[in-house]
Structure formats: structure tokens, C-alpha cells
PDB file of C-alpha atoms in Angstrom:
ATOM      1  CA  UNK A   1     -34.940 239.479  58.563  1.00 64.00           C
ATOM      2  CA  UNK A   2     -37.329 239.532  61.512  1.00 87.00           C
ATOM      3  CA  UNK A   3     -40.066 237.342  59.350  1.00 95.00           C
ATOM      4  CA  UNK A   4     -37.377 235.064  59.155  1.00 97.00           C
ATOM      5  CA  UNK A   5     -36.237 235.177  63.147  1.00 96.00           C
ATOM      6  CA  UNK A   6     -40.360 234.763  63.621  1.00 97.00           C
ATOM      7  CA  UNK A   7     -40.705 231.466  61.860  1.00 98.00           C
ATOM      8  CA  UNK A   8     -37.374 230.131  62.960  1.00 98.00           C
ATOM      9  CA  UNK A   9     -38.843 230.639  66.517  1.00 98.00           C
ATOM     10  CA  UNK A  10     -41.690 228.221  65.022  1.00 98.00           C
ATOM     11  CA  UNK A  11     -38.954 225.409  63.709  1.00 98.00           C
ATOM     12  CA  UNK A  12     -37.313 226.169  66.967  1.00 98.00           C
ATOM     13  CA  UNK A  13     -40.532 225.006  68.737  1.00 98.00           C
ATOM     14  CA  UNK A  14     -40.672 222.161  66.514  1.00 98.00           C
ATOM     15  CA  UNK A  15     -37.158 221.211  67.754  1.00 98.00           C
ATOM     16  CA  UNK A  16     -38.395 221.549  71.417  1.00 98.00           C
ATOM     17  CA  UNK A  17     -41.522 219.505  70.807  1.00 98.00           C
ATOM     18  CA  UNK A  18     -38.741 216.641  69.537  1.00 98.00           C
ATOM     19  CA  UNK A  19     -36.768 216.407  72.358  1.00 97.00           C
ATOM     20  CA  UNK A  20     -39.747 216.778  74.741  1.00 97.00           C
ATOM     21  CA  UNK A  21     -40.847 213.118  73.386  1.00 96.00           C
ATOM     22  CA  UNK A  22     -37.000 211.987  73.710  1.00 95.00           C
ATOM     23  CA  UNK A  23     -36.182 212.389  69.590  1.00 96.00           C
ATOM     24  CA  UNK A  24     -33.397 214.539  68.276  1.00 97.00           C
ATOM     25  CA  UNK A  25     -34.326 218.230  68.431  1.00 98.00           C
ATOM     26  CA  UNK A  26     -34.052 219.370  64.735  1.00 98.00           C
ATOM     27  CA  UNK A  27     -37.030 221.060  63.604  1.00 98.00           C
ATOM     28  CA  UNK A  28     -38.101 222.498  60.372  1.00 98.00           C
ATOM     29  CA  UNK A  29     -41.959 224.452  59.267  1.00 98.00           C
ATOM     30  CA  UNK A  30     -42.699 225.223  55.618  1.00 98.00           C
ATOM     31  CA  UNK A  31     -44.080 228.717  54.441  1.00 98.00           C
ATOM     32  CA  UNK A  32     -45.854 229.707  51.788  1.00 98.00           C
ATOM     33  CA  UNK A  33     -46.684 233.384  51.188  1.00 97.00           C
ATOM     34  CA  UNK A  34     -46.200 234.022  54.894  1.00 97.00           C
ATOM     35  CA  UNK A  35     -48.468 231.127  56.244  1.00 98.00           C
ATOM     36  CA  UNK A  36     -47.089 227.968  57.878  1.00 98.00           C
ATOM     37  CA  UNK A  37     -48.297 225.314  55.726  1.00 98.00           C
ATOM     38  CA  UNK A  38     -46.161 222.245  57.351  1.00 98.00           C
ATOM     39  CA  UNK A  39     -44.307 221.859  60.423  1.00 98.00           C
ATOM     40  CA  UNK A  40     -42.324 218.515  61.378  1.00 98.00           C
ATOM     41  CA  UNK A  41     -39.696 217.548  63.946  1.00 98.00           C
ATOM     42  CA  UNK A  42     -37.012 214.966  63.744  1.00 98.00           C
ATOM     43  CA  UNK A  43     -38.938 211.913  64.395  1.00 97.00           C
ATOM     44  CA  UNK A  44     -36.273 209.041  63.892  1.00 96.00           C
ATOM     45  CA  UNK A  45     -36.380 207.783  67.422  1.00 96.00           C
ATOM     46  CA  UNK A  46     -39.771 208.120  68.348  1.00 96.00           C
ATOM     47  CA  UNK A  47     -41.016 205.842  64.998  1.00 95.00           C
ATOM     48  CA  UNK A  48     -37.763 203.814  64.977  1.00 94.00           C
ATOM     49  CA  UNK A  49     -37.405 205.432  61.192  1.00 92.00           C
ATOM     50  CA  UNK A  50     -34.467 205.761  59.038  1.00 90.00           C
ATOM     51  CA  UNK A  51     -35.782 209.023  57.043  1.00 94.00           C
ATOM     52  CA  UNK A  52     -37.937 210.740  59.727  1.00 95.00           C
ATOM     53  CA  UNK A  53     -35.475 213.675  59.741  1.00 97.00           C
ATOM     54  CA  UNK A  54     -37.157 217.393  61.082  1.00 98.00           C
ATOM     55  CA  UNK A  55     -37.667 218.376  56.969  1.00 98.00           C
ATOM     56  CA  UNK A  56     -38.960 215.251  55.558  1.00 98.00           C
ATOM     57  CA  UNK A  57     -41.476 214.972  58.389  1.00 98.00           C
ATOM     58  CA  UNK A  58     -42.441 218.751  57.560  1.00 98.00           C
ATOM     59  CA  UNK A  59     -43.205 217.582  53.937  1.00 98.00           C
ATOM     60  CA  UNK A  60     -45.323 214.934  54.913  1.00 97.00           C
ATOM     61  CA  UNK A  61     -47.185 216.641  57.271  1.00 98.00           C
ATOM     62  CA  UNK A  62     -47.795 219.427  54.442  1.00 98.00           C
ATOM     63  CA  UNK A  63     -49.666 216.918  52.517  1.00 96.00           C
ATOM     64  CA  UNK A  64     -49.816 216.813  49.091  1.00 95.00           C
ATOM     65  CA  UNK A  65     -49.010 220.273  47.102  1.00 97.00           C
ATOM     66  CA  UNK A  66     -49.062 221.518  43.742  1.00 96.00           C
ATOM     67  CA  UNK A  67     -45.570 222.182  42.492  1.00 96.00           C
ATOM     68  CA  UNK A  68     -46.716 225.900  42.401  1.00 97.00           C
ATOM     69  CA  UNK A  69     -46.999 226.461  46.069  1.00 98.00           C
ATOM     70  CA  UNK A  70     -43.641 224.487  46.953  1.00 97.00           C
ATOM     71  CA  UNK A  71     -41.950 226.798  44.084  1.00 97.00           C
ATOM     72  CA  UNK A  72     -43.410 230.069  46.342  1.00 97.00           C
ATOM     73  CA  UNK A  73     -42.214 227.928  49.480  1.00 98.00           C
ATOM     74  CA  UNK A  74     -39.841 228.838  51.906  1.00 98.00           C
ATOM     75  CA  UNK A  75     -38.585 225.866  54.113  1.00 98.00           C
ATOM     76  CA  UNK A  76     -36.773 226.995  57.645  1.00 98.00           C
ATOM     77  CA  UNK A  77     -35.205 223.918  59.475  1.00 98.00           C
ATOM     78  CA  UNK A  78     -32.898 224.495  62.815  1.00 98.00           C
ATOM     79  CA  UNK A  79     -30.012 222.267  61.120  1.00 98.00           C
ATOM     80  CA  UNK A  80     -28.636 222.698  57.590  1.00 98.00           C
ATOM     81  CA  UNK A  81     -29.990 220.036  55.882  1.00 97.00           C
ATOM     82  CA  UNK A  82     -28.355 216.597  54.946  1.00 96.00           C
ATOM     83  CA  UNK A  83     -28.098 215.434  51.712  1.00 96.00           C
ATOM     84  CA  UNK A  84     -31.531 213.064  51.907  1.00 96.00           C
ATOM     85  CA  UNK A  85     -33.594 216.208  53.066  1.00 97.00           C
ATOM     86  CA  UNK A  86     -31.696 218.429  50.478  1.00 98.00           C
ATOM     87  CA  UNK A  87     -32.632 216.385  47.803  1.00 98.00           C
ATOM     88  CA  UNK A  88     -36.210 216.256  48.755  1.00 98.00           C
ATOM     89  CA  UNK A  89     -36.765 220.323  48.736  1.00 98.00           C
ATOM     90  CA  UNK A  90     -34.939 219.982  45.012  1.00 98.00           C
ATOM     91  CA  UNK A  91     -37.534 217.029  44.153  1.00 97.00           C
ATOM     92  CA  UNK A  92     -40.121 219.414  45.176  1.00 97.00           C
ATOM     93  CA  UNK A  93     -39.089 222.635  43.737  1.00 97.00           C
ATOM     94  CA  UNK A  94     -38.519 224.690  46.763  1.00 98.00           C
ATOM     95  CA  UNK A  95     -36.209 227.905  45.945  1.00 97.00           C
ATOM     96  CA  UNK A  96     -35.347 229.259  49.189  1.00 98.00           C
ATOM     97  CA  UNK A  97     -34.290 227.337  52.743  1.00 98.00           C
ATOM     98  CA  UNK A  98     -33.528 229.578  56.138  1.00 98.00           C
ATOM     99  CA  UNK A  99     -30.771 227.612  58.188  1.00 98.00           C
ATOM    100  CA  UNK A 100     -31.178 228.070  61.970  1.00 98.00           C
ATOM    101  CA  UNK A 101     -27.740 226.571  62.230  1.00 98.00           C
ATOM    102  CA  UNK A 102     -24.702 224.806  60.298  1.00 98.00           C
ATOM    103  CA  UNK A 103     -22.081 224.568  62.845  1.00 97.00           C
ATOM    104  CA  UNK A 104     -22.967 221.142  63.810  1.00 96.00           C
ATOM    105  CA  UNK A 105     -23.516 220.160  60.987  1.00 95.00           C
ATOM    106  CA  UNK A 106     -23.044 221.179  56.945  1.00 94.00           C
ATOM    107  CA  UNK A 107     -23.697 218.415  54.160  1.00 93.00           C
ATOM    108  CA  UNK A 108     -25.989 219.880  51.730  1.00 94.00           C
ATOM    109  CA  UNK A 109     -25.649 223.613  51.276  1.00 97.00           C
ATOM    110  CA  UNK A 110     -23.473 223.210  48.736  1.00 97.00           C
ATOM    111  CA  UNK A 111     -25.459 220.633  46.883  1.00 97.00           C
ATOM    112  CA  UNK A 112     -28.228 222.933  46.923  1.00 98.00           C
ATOM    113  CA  UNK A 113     -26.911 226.369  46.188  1.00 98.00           C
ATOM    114  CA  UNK A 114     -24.979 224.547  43.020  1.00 98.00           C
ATOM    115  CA  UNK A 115     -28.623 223.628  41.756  1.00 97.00           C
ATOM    116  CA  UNK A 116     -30.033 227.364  41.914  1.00 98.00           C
ATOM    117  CA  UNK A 117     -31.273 227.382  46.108  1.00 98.00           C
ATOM    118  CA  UNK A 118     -30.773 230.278  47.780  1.00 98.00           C
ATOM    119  CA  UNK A 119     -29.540 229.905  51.589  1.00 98.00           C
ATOM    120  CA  UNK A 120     -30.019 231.949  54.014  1.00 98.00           C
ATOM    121  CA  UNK A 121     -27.814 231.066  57.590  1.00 98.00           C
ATOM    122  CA  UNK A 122     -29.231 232.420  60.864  1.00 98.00           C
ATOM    123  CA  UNK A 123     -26.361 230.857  63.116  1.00 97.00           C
ATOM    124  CA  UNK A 124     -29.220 230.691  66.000  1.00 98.00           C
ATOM    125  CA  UNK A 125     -27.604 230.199  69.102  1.00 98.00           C
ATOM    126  CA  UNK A 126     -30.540 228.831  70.574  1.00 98.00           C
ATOM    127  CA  UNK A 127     -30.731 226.060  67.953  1.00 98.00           C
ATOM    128  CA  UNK A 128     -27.019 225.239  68.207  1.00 98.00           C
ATOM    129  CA  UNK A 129     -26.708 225.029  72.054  1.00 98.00           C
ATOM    130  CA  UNK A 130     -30.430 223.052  72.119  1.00 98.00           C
ATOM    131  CA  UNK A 131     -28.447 220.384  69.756  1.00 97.00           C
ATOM    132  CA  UNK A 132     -25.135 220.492  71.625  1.00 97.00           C
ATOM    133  CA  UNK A 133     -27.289 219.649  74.501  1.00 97.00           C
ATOM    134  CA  UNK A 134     -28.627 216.869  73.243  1.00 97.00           C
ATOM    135  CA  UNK A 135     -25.692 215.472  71.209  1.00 96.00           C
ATOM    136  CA  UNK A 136     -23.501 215.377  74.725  1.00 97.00           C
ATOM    137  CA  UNK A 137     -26.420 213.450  76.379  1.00 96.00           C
ATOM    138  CA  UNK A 138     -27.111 211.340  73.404  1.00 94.00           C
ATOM    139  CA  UNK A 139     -23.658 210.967  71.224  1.00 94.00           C
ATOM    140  CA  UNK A 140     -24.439 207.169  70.374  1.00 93.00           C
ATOM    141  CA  UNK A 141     -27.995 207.612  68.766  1.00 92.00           C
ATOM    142  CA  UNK A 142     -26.759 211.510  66.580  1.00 92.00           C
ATOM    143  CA  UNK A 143     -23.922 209.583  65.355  1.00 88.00           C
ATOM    144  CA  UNK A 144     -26.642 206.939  63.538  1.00 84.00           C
ATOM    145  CA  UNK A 145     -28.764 210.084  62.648  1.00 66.00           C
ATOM    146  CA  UNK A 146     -26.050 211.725  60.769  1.00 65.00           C
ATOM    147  CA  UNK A 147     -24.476 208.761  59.471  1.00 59.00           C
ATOM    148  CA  UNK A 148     -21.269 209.057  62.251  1.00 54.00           C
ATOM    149  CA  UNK A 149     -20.268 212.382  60.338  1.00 53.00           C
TER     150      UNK A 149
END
């Protein structure tokens, strides 16, 4: 449990690092066998993208992996994923997410655990009242992130 409070801190920072350049603070690392090996931050605002969310920008900045390290992956992300970033750790193979927080939001855990995932929730305060913050200064542009859900 405290590994997984330690690199939660890390997506946390992510998250920070977001909102510090005016994007959506959602951020997500990837570990493998205890070492960071991608970090990422919601990034839709600042690059006026439609997919930058905090976990596909974590895979790209990861690079390009064998299938073998994303199977030993771990991905933490400071919101439950959505169904686009869900489907990406399935594409990729990755067997075990750490949720910093679902209460804002909760579209693909069940997606996931039906296809063999396992989930682990946090319930981070820190991570929900950084995106409560940001959602009452910003409702207009995280109802286009999350589709008005």
C-alpha cells in the first residue's frame, strides 16, 4: 500500500504540473518493476487535442515498449479512467491500474475489470478536491473533456 501512496504522489504531481500550465489536472505515471517508466498529464487544452487525456499522454511519453514490460506494468492515474484511456491499457496489455480517485468520475472500471484488470481505488482526497477545484473554476471546458457526463 505505501508503494502505491508513493507513486500516486508522482501522478499527483503530474496533475499539478497540468493545471500549473492551465490544462485539466488529471495525471497518470507508468511503473514497471518499481521504476517510473512514463509520466503524462492531461494535455487537452494546452495542445487543443481531443485524446491528450493524463494516461494516453503517459503512454506516449513511455515510448515504444515491448508487450512484456507493459504486461509487468502498473499504470496509476488520479482519475478512473474513461473508456478511450481504458481501452488503450487493454490494447497494451497492462494488468493492473491504481485509481487516485472515481468519485468524479467512473466510466471504465467496469470495462476493464470484465476483461481480467485488476483495480485498485485509493479515493485520494487530494486528487478529488485538486479536480473539484478545477471543475468549479472551469465547468464549460471538463464538460467537453468528459464528453458532458
Amino acid at each position: 500500500m505505501t508503494q502505491d501512496v508513493g507513486f500516486m504522489a508522482e501522478a499527483f504531481e503530474q496533475a499539478k504540473a497540468s493545471m500549473a500550465e492551465g490544462g485539466i489536472p488529471i495525471g497518470a505515471i507508468l511503473v514497471c518493476d518499481g521504476e517510473v517508466i512514463g509520466r503524462g498529464f492531461n494535455r487537452r487544452v494546452q495542445h487543443k487535442s481531443a485524446i491528450h487525456h493524463a494516461e494516453m499522454n503517459c503512454f506516449e511519453n513511455a515510448g515504444r515498449l515491448s508487450p512484456s514490460i507493459y504486461r509487468r506494468s502498473t499504470l496509476y492515474t488520479t482519475l478512473s479512467p474513461c473508456y478511450m484511456c481504458a481501452g488503450a491499457a487493454l490494447l497494451f496489455g497492462v494488468k493492473k491500474i491504481v485509481v487516485g480517485e472515481n468519485r468524479t468520475a467512473n466510466m471504465g472500471e467496469q470495462f476493464l475489470r470484465e476483461r481480467g484488470v485488476e483495480l485498485k481505488l485509493l479515493d485520494d482526497s487530494d486528487c478529488y478536491e485538486l479536480l473539484q477545484s478545477y471543475i468549479k473554476a472551469q465547468p464549460e471546458v471538463w464538460n467537453e473533456d468528459n464528453g458532458g457526463n
